[in-house]
CSV table of C-alpha atoms in Angstrom, one decimal:
chain,number,residue,atom,x,y,z
W,1,MET,CA,-7.5,27.3,-5.3
W,2,HIS,CA,-6.9,27.7,-9.1
W,3,PRO,CA,-7.4,24.4,-10.9
W,4,GLU,CA,-3.9,24.5,-12.5
W,5,THR,CA,-2.4,24.9,-9.0
W,6,ALA,CA,-4.6,22.2,-7.5
W,7,THR,CA,-3.3,19.6,-9.9
W,8,LEU,CA,0.4,20.2,-9.1
W,9,PRO,CA,1.6,16.9,-7.6
W,10,GLU,CA,3.3,18.6,-4.6
W,11,THR,CA,0.0,20.5,-3.9
W,12,LEU,CA,-2.0,17.3,-3.8
W,13,VAL,CA,0.4,15.7,-1.4
W,14,ARG,CA,0.8,18.8,0.8
W,15,ASP,CA,-2.8,19.9,1.0
W,16,HIS,CA,-4.9,16.8,0.4
W,17,THR,CA,-3.1,13.9,2.2
W,18,ILE,CA,-5.6,11.9,4.3
W,19,TYR,CA,-3.1,9.3,5.6
W,20,ALA,CA,0.7,9.1,5.9
W,21,CYS,CA,3.0,6.5,7.5
W,22,VAL,CA,6.5,5.3,7.6
W,23,MET,CA,7.3,2.1,5.8
W,24,GLY,CA,10.4,0.1,5.0
W,25,SER,CA,12.9,-1.2,7.5
W,26,ARG,CA,11.7,1.2,10.2
W,27,ALA,CA,8.1,-0.1,10.1
W,28,PHE,CA,9.4,-3.7,9.8
W,29,GLY,CA,11.5,-3.4,12.9
W,30,LEU,CA,14.7,-4.0,10.9
W,31,ALA,CA,16.1,-0.4,10.9
W,32,THR,CA,19.8,0.1,11.6
W,33,GLU,CA,21.8,3.3,11.9
W,34,ASP,CA,22.1,3.8,8.1
W,35,SER,CA,18.4,3.0,7.3
W,36,ASP,CA,16.4,5.5,5.2
W,37,THR,CA,13.0,6.8,6.3
W,38,ASP,CA,10.5,5.7,3.6
W,39,ARG,CA,7.3,7.6,3.8
W,40,ARG,CA,4.1,6.5,2.1
W,41,GLY,CA,0.7,8.3,1.9
W,42,VAL,CA,-2.7,8.5,0.4
W,43,PHE,CA,-4.2,11.8,-0.9
W,44,LEU,CA,-7.8,12.6,-1.9
W,45,ALA,CA,-7.8,14.6,-5.1
W,46,PRO,CA,-10.6,17.2,-5.0
W,47,ALA,CA,-13.7,15.9,-6.8
W,48,SER,CA,-13.8,19.0,-9.1
W,49,LEU,CA,-10.5,17.9,-10.7
W,50,PHE,CA,-12.2,14.9,-12.2
W,51,TRP,CA,-14.6,17.0,-14.2
W,52,ARG,CA,-11.9,18.0,-16.6
W,53,PHE,CA,-10.3,16.1,-19.5
W,54,GLU,CA,-7.0,16.0,-17.7
W,55,LYS,CA,-7.4,13.9,-14.6
W,56,PRO,CA,-5.4,14.2,-11.4
W,57,PRO,CA,-2.4,11.8,-11.1
W,58,THR,CA,-3.0,8.3,-9.6
W,59,HIS,CA,0.2,8.6,-7.7
W,60,VAL,CA,2.9,11.1,-6.8
W,61,GLU,CA,6.6,10.5,-6.1
W,62,GLY,CA,7.9,13.1,-3.7
W,63,PRO,CA,8.1,15.9,-3.0
W,64,ALA,CA,10.4,14.8,-0.2
W,65,GLU,CA,13.0,12.1,-0.7
W,66,GLU,CA,11.9,8.6,-0.2
W,67,GLN,CA,8.2,9.7,-0.3
W,68,PHE,CA,5.5,8.1,-2.4
W,69,SER,CA,1.7,8.7,-2.3
W,70,TRP,CA,-1.4,7.3,-4.1
W,71,GLU,CA,-4.7,8.9,-4.9
W,72,LEU,CA,-7.4,7.2,-2.8
W,73,GLU,CA,-9.2,5.4,-5.6
W,74,ARG,CA,-6.0,3.9,-6.9
W,75,PHE,CA,-4.9,2.9,-3.4
W,76,CYS,CA,-8.2,1.1,-2.8
W,77,GLU,CA,-8.0,-0.6,-6.2
W,78,LEU,CA,-4.6,-2.0,-5.4
W,79,ALA,CA,-5.6,-3.0,-1.9
W,80,LEU,CA,-8.6,-4.9,-3.2
W,81,ARG,CA,-6.1,-6.9,-5.4
W,82,ALA,CA,-4.1,-7.6,-2.3
W,83,ASN,CA,-1.0,-5.7,-3.5
W,84,PRO,CA,1.6,-6.5,-0.8
W,85,ASN,CA,3.0,-3.0,-0.7
W,86,ILE,CA,-0.4,-1.4,-0.3
W,87,LEU,CA,-1.7,-3.8,2.4
W,88,GLU,CA,1.4,-3.4,4.4
W,89,CYS,CA,1.1,0.4,4.1
W,90,LEU,CA,-2.4,0.1,5.7
W,91,HIS,CA,-0.9,-1.9,8.6
W,92,SER,CA,2.2,0.2,9.4
W,93,PRO,CA,2.8,0.7,13.1
W,94,LEU,CA,4.3,4.1,12.4
W,95,VAL,CA,1.3,6.3,11.4
W,96,GLU,CA,2.4,9.9,11.0
W,97,TYR,CA,-1.0,11.5,10.0
W,98,ALA,CA,-4.6,10.5,9.5
W,99,ASP,CA,-7.5,12.9,9.2
W,100,GLU,CA,-11.1,11.8,9.6
W,101,THR,CA,-11.2,10.2,6.1
W,102,GLY,CA,-7.8,8.6,6.7
W,103,ARG,CA,-9.1,7.1,10.0
W,104,GLU,CA,-12.1,5.7,8.2
W,105,LEU,CA,-9.7,4.1,5.6
W,106,LEU,CA,-7.8,2.5,8.4
W,107,ALA,CA,-11.0,1.2,9.9
W,108,LEU,CA,-11.6,-0.6,6.6
W,109,ARG,CA,-8.4,-2.6,6.8
W,110,GLU,CA,-10.2,-5.9,7.4
W,111,ALA,CA,-12.4,-5.3,4.3
W,112,PHE,CA,-9.4,-5.5,2.0
W,113,LEU,CA,-8.1,-8.8,3.4
W,114,SER,CA,-8.9,-12.0,1.6
W,115,ARG,CA,-7.4,-15.3,0.3
W,116,ARG,CA,-6.4,-13.3,-2.8
W,117,ALA,CA,-3.4,-12.4,-0.7
W,118,HIS,CA,-1.9,-15.8,-1.3
W,119,GLY,CA,-1.7,-15.3,-5.1
W,120,ALA,CA,-0.7,-11.7,-4.9
W,121,PHE,CA,2.1,-12.2,-2.3
W,122,THR,CA,3.3,-15.3,-4.1
W,123,ARG,CA,3.6,-13.6,-7.5
W,124,TYR,CA,5.5,-10.7,-5.9
W,125,ALA,CA,7.8,-13.2,-4.1
W,126,HIS,CA,8.5,-15.1,-7.2
W,127,GLY,CA,9.6,-12.0,-9.0
W,128,ARG,CA,11.9,-11.1,-6.1
W,129,ARG,CA,13.3,-14.7,-6.1
W,130,ARG,CA,14.1,-14.6,-9.8
W,131,LYS,CA,16.2,-11.5,-9.3
W,132,LEU,CA,18.0,-13.1,-6.4
W,133,ASP,CA,18.8,-16.2,-8.4
W,134,ALA,CA,20.0,-14.1,-11.3
W,135,ASP,CA,22.4,-12.3,-8.9
W,136,VAL,CA,23.7,-15.6,-7.6
W,137,ARG,CA,24.4,-16.8,-11.2
W,138,THR,CA,26.0,-13.5,-12.2
W,139,HIS,CA,27.9,-12.5,-9.0
W,140,GLY,CA,28.1,-15.7,-6.9
W,141,ALA,CA,25.9,-14.2,-4.2
W,142,PRO,CA,22.5,-12.5,-3.9
W,143,ARG,CA,21.8,-9.0,-2.7
W,144,TRP,CA,21.6,-10.0,0.9
W,145,LYS,CA,19.3,-7.1,1.9
W,146,HIS,CA,16.8,-8.2,-0.7
W,147,ALA,CA,17.1,-11.8,0.5
W,148,MET,CA,16.3,-10.6,4.0
W,149,HIS,CA,13.2,-8.7,2.9
W,150,LEU,CA,12.0,-11.7,0.9
W,151,LEU,CA,12.2,-13.9,3.9
W,152,ARG,CA,10.3,-11.3,5.8
W,153,LEU,CA,7.6,-11.0,3.1
W,154,LEU,CA,7.1,-14.8,2.9
W,155,THR,CA,6.8,-15.0,6.7
W,156,SER,CA,4.3,-12.1,6.8
W,157,ALA,CA,2.2,-13.8,4.0
W,158,ARG,CA,2.2,-17.2,5.7
W,159,ASP,CA,1.1,-15.7,9.1
W,160,LEU,CA,-1.6,-13.6,7.4
W,161,LEU,CA,-3.1,-16.6,5.8
W,162,ARG,CA,-2.8,-18.6,9.0
W,163,THR,CA,-4.4,-16.0,11.4
W,164,GLY,CA,-6.3,-13.6,9.2
W,165,THR,CA,-4.2,-10.7,10.6
W,166,LEU,CA,-1.4,-8.9,8.9
W,167,THR,CA,1.5,-8.0,11.1
W,168,ILE,CA,4.5,-6.3,9.5
W,169,ASP,CA,6.8,-5.8,12.5
W,170,VAL,CA,9.2,-8.8,12.5
W,171,GLY,CA,9.4,-8.9,16.3
W,172,ASP,CA,11.8,-11.5,17.7
W,173,ARG,CA,12.9,-12.5,14.2
W,174,ARG,CA,14.8,-9.3,13.9
W,175,GLU,CA,18.3,-10.6,14.7
W,176,SER,CA,18.0,-13.7,12.5
W,177,LEU,CA,16.9,-11.6,9.6
W,178,LEU,CA,19.7,-9.0,10.1
W,179,ALA,CA,22.2,-11.9,10.0
W,180,VAL,CA,20.9,-12.7,6.5
W,181,LYS,CA,21.3,-9.0,5.5
W,182,ARG,CA,24.9,-9.1,6.7
W,183,GLY,CA,25.6,-12.2,4.6
W,184,GLU,CA,26.3,-14.3,7.6
W,185,VAL,CA,23.9,-17.1,6.6
W,186,PRO,CA,24.9,-19.3,3.7
W,187,TRP,CA,22.8,-19.0,0.6
W,188,PRO,CA,21.7,-22.7,0.6
W,189,GLU,CA,20.3,-22.2,4.1
W,190,VAL,CA,18.5,-19.1,3.0
W,191,GLU,CA,17.1,-20.9,0.0
W,192,SER,CA,15.9,-23.7,2.3
W,193,ARG,CA,14.1,-21.2,4.6
W,194,MET,CA,12.4,-19.7,1.6
W,195,SER,CA,11.2,-23.0,0.2
W,196,LEU,CA,9.8,-24.0,3.6
W,197,LEU,CA,8.0,-20.7,3.9
W,198,VAL,CA,6.4,-21.1,0.5
W,199,GLU,CA,5.2,-24.6,1.4
W,200,GLU,CA,3.8,-23.4,4.7
W,201,GLY,CA,2.1,-20.5,2.9
W,202,GLU,CA,0.4,-22.9,0.5
W,203,GLU,CA,-0.8,-25.0,3.4
W,204,ALA,CA,-2.0,-21.9,5.3
W,205,ALA,CA,-4.0,-20.8,2.2
W,206,ARG,CA,-5.9,-24.0,2.1
W,207,ARG,CA,-7.0,-23.6,5.8
W,208,SER,CA,-7.1,-19.8,5.9
W,209,PRO,CA,-9.9,-18.0,8.0
W,210,LEU,CA,-9.8,-15.2,5.5
W,211,PRO,CA,-12.8,-14.8,3.1
W,212,ALA,CA,-12.3,-15.8,-0.5
W,213,GLU,CA,-12.9,-12.2,-1.7
W,214,PRO,CA,-12.5,-8.8,-0.2
W,215,ASP,CA,-15.5,-6.7,0.8
W,216,ARG,CA,-15.6,-4.6,-2.4
W,217,ARG,CA,-19.0,-3.2,-1.8
W,218,ARG,CA,-18.0,-1.8,1.6
W,219,VAL,CA,-14.9,-0.2,0.1
W,220,GLU,CA,-16.8,1.3,-2.8
W,221,ASP,CA,-19.4,2.7,-0.5
W,222,PHE,CA,-16.6,4.5,1.4
W,223,LEU,CA,-15.1,5.8,-1.8
W,224,VAL,CA,-18.4,7.1,-3.2
W,225,ARG,CA,-19.3,8.9,0.1
W,226,THR,CA,-15.8,10.4,0.2
W,227,ARG,CA,-16.1,11.7,-3.4
W,228,ARG,CA,-19.6,13.1,-2.7
W,229,ALA,CA,-18.4,14.9,0.4
W,230,SER,CA,-15.4,16.3,-1.6
W,231,ALA,CA,-17.8,17.6,-4.3
W,232,LEU,CA,-20.0,19.3,-1.7
W,233,ARG,CA,-17.3,21.2,0.1
W,234,ALA,CA,-15.6,22.8,-2.9
W,235,ASP,CA,-14.6,26.2,-1.5
W,236,PRO,CA,-14.7,28.6,-3.2
W,237,PRO,CA,-16.8,26.9,-5.9
W,238,GLY,CA,-15.5,26.9,-9.5
W,239,PRO,CA,-17.5,27.7,-12.6
W,240,TYR,CA,-18.9,24.2,-12.7
W,241,ASP,CA,-18.8,23.3,-9.0
W,242,GLU,CA,-22.2,24.9,-8.2
W,243,VAL,CA,-23.9,22.7,-10.9
W,244,VAL,CA,-22.1,19.6,-9.7
W,245,GLN,CA,-23.1,20.4,-6.1
W,246,GLY,CA,-26.7,20.7,-7.1
W,247,VAL,CA,-26.5,17.3,-8.8
W,248,VAL,CA,-24.8,15.7,-5.8
W,249,ARG,CA,-27.5,17.1,-3.4
W,250,GLY,CA,-30.1,15.6,-5.6
W,251,GLY,CA,-31.4,18.7,-7.4
W,252,GLY,CA,-30.5,17.5,-10.9
W,253,VAL,CA,-29.3,19.6,-13.8
W,254,GLY,CA,-31.6,22.4,-14.9
W,255,ARG,CA,-34.0,22.3,-11.9
W,256,ASP,CA,-35.1,25.3,-9.9
């Protein structure tokens, strides 16, 4: 494949995706008839694309509607920081595709989990809450769909910290959350639920079975092995791939 073609975003998603799933309301168990299908994925940019000055993109929006993908290294970086969107993506019950590398990534899910999740989820929740409060001040009511999803997020974070397991399907909480989405629950009651969940999350963080830090070494080992394998299987090799393959195999530059 010509290098110029290989760097096209749609080509990276089409030809190099290692993991793809459905997220949003469908993964959360909150879908209704008018719900979109949000697709998320991870692609592995060929190692040879990193030898150039112009690096491959860290993420790609599209090419389909409601589709977003991350390059593997960026995805792992964000997961190690306990980014809520990334961790939830790894735990989607609706996996559409996973090749061998994608399955190994899924097998690493535990390595990304740590008590860092408390701070990351809390910061994300605070940002969402500020927007809801601004809507109430401006319009007299929040965006109820966003209020529902904040309740879901706070519950998910609390339960992760309590159990050490991230479960994103809301299960039997579906109807009570959809009632919030429909605006059937008064805002003061929703506020009360949010405040309680924040308190319970703080208590759970103090007693959490999760490790203090993620297993960065294990994740990095996976990333390095994956990059090395990508460099070795360049087919057909480009003008510099043969040299790179020699280095990766241990031959070194300029050796016979």
